[in-house]
PDB file of N, CA and C in Angstrom:
ATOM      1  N   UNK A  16       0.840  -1.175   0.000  1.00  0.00           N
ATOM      2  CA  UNK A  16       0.000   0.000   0.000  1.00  0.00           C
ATOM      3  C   UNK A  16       0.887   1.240   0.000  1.00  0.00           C
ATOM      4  N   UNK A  17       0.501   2.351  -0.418  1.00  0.00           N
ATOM      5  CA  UNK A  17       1.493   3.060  -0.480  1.00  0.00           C
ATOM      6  C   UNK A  17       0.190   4.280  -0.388  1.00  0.00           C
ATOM      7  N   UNK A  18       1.097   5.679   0.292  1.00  0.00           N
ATOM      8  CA  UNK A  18      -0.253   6.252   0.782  1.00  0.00           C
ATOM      9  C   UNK A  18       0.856   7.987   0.572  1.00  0.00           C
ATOM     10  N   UNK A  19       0.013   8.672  -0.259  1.00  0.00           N
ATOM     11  CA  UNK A  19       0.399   9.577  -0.375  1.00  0.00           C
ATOM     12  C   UNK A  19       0.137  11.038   0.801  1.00  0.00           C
ATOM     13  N   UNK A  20       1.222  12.144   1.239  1.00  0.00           N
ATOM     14  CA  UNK A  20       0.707  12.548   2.110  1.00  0.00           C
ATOM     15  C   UNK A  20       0.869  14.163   1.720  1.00  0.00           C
ATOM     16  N   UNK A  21      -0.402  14.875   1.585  1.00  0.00           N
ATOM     17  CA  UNK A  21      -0.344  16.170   1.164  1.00  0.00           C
ATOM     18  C   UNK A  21       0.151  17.387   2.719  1.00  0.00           C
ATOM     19  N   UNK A  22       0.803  17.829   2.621  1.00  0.00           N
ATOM     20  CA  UNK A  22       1.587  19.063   3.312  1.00  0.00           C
ATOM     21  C   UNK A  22       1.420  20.437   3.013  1.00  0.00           C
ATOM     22  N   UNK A  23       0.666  20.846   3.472  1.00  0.00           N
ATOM     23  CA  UNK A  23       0.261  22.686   2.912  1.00  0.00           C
ATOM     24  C   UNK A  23       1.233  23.441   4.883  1.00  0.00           C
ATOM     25  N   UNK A  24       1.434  24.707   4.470  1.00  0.00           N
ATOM     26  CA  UNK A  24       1.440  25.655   5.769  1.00  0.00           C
ATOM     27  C   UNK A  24       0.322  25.916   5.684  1.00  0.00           C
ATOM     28  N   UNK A  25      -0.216  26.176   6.984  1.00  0.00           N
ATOM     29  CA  UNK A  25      -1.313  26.873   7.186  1.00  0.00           C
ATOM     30  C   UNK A  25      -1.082  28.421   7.802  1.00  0.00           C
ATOM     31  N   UNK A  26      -1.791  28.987   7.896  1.00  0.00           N
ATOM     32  CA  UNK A  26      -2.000  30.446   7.733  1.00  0.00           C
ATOM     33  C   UNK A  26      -1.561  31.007   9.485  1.00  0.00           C
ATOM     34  N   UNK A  27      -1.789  29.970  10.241  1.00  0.00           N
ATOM     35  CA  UNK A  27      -1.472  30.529  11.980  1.00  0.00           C
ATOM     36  C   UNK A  27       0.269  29.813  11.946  1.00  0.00           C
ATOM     37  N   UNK A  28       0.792  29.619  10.640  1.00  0.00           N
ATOM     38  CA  UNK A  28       2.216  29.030  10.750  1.00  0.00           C
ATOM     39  C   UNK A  28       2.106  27.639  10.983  1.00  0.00           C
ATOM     40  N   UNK A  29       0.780  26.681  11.374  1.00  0.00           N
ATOM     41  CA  UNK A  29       1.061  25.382  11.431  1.00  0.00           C
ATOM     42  C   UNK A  29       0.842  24.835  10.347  1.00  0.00           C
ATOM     43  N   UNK A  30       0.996  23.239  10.643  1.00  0.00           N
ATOM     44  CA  UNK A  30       1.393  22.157   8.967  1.00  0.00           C
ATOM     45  C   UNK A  30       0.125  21.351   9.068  1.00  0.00           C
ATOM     46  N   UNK A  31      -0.578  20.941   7.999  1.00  0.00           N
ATOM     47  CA  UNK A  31      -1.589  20.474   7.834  1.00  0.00           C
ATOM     48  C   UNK A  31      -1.185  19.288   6.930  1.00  0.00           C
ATOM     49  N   UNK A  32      -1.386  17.912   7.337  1.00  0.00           N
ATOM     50  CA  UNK A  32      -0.990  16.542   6.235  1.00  0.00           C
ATOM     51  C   UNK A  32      -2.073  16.034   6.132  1.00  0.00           C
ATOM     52  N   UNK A  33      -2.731  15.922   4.507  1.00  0.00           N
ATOM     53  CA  UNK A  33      -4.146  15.311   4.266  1.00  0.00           C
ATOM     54  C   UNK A  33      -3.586  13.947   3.762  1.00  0.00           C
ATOM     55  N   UNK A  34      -3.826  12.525   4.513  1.00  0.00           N
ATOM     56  CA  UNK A  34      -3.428  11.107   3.356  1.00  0.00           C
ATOM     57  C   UNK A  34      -4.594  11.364   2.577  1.00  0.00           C
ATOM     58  N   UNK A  35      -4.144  11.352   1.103  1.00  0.00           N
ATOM     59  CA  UNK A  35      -4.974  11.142  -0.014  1.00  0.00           C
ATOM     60  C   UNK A  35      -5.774  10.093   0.082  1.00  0.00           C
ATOM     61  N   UNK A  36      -5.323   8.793   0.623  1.00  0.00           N
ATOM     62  CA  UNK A  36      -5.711   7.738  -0.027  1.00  0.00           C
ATOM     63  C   UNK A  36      -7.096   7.366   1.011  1.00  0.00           C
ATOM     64  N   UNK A  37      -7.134   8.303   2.023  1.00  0.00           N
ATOM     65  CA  UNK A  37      -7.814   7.613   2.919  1.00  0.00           C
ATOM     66  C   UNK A  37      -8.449   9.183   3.431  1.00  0.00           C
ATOM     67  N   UNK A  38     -10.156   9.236   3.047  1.00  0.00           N
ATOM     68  CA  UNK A  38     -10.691  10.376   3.071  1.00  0.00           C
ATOM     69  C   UNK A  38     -11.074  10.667   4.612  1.00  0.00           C
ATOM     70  N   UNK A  39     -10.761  12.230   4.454  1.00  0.00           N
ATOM     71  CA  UNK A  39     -11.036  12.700   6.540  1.00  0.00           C
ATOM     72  C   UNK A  39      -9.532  12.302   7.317  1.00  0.00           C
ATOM     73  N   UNK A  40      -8.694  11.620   6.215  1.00  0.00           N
ATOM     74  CA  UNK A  40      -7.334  11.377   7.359  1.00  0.00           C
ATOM     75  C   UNK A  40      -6.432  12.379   7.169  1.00  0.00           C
ATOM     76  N   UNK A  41      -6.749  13.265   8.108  1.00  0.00           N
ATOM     77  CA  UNK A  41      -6.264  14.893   8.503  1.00  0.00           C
ATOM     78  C   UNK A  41      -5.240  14.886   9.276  1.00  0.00           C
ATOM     79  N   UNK A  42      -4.067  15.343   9.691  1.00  0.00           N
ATOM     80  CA  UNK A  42      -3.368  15.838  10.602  1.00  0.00           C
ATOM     81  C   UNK A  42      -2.523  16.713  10.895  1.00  0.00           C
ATOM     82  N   UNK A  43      -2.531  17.546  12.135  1.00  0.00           N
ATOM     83  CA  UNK A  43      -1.995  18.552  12.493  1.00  0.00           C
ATOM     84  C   UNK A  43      -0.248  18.647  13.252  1.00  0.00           C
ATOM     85  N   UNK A  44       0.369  19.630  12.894  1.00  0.00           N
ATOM     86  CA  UNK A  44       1.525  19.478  13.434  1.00  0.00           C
ATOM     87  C   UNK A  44       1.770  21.007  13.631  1.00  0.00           C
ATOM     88  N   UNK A  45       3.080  21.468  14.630  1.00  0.00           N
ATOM     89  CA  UNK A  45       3.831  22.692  14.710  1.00  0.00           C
ATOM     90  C   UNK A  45       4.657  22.766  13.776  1.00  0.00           C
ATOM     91  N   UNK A  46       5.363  21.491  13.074  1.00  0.00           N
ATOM     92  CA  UNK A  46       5.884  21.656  12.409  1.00  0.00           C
ATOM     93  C   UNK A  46       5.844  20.932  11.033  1.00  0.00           C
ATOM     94  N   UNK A  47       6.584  20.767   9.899  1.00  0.00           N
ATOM     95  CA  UNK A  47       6.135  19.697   8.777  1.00  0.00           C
ATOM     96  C   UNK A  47       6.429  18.541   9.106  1.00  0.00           C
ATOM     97  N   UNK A  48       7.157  18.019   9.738  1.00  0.00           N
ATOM     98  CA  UNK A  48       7.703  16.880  10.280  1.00  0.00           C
ATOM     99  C   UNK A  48       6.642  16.530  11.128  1.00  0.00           C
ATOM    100  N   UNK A  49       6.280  17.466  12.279  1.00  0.00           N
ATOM    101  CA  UNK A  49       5.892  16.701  13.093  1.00  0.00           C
ATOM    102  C   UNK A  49       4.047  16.259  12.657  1.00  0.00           C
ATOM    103  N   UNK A  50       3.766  17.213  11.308  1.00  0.00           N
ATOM    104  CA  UNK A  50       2.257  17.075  10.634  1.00  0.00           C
ATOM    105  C   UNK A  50       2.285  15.660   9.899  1.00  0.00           C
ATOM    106  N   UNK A  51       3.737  15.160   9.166  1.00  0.00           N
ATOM    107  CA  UNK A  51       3.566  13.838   8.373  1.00  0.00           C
ATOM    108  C   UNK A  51       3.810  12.661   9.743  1.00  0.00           C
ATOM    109  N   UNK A  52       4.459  13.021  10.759  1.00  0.00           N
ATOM    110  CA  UNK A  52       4.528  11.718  11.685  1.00  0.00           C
ATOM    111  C   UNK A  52       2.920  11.351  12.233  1.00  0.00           C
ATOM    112  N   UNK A  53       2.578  12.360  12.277  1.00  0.00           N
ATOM    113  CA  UNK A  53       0.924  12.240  12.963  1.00  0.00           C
ATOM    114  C   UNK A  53       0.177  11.420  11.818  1.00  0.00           C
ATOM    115  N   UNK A  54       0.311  12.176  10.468  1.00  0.00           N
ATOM    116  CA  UNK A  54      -0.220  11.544   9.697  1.00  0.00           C
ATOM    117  C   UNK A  54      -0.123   9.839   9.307  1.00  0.00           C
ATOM    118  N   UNK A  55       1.395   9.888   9.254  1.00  0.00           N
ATOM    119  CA  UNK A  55       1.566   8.623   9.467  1.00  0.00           C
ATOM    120  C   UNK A  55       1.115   7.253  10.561  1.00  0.00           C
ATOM    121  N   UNK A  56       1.318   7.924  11.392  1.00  0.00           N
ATOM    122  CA  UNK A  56       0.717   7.556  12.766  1.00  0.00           C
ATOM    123  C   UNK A  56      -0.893   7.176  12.929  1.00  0.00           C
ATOM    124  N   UNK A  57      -1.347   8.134  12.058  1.00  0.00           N
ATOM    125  CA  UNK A  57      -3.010   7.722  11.441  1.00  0.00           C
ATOM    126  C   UNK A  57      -3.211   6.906  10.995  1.00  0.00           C
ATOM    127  N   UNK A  58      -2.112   6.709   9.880  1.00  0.00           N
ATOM    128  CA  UNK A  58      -2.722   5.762   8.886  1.00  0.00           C
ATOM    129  C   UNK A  58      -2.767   4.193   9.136  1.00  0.00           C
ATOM    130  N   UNK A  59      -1.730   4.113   9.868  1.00  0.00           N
ATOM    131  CA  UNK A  59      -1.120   2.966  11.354  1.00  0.00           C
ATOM    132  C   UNK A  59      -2.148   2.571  12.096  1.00  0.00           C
ATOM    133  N   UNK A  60      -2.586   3.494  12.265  1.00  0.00           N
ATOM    134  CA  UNK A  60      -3.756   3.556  13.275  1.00  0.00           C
ATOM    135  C   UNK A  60      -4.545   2.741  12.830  1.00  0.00           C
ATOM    136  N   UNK A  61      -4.997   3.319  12.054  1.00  0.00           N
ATOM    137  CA  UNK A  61      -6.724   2.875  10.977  1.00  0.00           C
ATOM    138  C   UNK A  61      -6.305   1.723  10.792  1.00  0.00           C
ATOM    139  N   UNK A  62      -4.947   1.268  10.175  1.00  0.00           N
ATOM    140  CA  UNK A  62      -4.735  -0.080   9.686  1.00  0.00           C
ATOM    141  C   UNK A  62      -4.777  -1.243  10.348  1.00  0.00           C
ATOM    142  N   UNK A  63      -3.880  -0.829  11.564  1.00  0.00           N
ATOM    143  CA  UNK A  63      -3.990  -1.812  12.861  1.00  0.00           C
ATOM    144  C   UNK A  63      -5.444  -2.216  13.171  1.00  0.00           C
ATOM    145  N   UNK A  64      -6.479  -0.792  12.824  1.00  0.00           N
ATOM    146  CA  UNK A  64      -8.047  -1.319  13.365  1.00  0.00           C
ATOM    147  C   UNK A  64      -8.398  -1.784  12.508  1.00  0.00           C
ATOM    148  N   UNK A  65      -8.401  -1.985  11.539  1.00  0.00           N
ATOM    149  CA  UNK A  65      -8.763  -2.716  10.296  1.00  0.00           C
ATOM    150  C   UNK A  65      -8.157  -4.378  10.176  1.00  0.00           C
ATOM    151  N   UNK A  66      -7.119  -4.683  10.610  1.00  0.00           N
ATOM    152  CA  UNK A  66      -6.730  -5.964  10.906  1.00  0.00           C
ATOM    153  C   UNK A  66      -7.407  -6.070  12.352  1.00  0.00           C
ATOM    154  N   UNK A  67      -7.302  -5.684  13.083  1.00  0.00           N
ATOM    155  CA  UNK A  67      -8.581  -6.431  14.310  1.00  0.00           C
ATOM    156  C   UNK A  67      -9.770  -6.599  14.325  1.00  0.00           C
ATOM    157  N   UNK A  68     -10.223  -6.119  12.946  1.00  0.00           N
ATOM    158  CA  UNK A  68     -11.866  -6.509  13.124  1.00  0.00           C
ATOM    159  C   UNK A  68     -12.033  -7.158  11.594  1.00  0.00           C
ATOM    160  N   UNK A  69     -10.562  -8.031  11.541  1.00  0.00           N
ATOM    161  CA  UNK A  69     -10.766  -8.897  10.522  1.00  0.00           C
ATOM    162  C   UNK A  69     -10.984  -7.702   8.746  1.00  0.00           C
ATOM    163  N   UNK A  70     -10.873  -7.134   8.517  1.00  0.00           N
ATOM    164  CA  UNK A  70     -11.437  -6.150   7.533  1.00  0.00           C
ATOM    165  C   UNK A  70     -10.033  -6.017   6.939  1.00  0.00           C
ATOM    166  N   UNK A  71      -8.943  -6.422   7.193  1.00  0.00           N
ATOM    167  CA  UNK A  71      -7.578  -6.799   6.391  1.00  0.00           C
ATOM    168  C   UNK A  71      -6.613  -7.658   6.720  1.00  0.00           C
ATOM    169  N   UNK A  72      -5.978  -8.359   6.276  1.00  0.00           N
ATOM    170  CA  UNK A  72      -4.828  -9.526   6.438  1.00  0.00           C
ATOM    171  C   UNK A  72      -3.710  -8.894   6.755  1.00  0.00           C
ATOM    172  N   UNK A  73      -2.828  -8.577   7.644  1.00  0.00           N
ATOM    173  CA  UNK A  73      -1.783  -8.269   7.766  1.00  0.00           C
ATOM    174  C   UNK A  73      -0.472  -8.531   7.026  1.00  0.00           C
ATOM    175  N   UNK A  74      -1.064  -9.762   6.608  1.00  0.00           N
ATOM    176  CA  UNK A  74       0.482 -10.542   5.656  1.00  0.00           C
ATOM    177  C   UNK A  74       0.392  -9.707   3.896  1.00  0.00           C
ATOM    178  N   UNK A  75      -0.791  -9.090   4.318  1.00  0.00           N
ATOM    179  CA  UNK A  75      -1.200  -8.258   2.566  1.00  0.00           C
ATOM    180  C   UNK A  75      -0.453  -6.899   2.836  1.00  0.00           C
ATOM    181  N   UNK A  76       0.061  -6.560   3.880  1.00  0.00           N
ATOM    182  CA  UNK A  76       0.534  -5.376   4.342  1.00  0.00           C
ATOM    183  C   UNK A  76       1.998  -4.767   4.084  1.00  0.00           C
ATOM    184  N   UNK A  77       2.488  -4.498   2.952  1.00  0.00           N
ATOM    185  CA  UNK A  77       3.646  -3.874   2.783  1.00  0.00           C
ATOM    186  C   UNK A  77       3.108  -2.256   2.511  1.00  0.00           C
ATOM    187  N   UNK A  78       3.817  -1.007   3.151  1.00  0.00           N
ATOM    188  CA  UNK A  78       3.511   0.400   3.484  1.00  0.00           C
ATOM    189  C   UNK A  78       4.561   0.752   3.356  1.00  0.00           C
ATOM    190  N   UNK A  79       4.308   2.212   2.024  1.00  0.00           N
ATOM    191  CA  UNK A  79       4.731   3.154   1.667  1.00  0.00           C
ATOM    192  C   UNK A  79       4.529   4.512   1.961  1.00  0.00           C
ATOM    193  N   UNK A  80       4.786   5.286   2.552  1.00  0.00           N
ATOM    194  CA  UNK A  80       4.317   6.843   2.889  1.00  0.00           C
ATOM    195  C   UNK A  80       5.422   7.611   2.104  1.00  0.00           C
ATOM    196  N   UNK A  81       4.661   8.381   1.249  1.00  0.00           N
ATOM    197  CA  UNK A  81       5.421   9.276   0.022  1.00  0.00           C
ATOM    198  C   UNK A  81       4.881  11.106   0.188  1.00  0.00           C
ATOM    199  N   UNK A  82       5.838  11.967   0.660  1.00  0.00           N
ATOM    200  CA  UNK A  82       5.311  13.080   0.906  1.00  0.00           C
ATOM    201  C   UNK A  82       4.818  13.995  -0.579  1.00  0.00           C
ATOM    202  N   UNK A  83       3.508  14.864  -0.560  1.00  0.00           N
ATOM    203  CA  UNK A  83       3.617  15.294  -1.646  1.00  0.00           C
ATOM    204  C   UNK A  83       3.589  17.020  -1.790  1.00  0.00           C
TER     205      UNK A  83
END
């Protein structure tokens, strides 16, 4: 899977990372770094819950995070 991650500044100076691939997966940071770790950290998230309620195979799981 490979999951693209959009990076804008925002206007109060913070970083905003939208994953494309996965709609509403928003995250906030102080900095750009710290907006794609969150993001990343999301997408982790969701995935991990998605293999516990059976809704993905883990062994199907190779992850890419590509900043854009």
């Amino acid at each position: 899977m490979r999951y693209v991650v959009e990076v804008e500044r925002e206007e109060d100076g913070g970083w905003l990372a939208e994953v494309l691939e996965m709609p509403g997966a928003v995250a906030f940071g102080e900095t750009r770094d710290e907006a794609l770790r969150a993001a990343e950290a999301l997408v982790l998230r969701t995935l991990a819950d998605r293999v516990e309620h059976r809704e993905l195979r883990p062994d199907t799981l190779e992850i890419k995070f590509v900043s854009a």
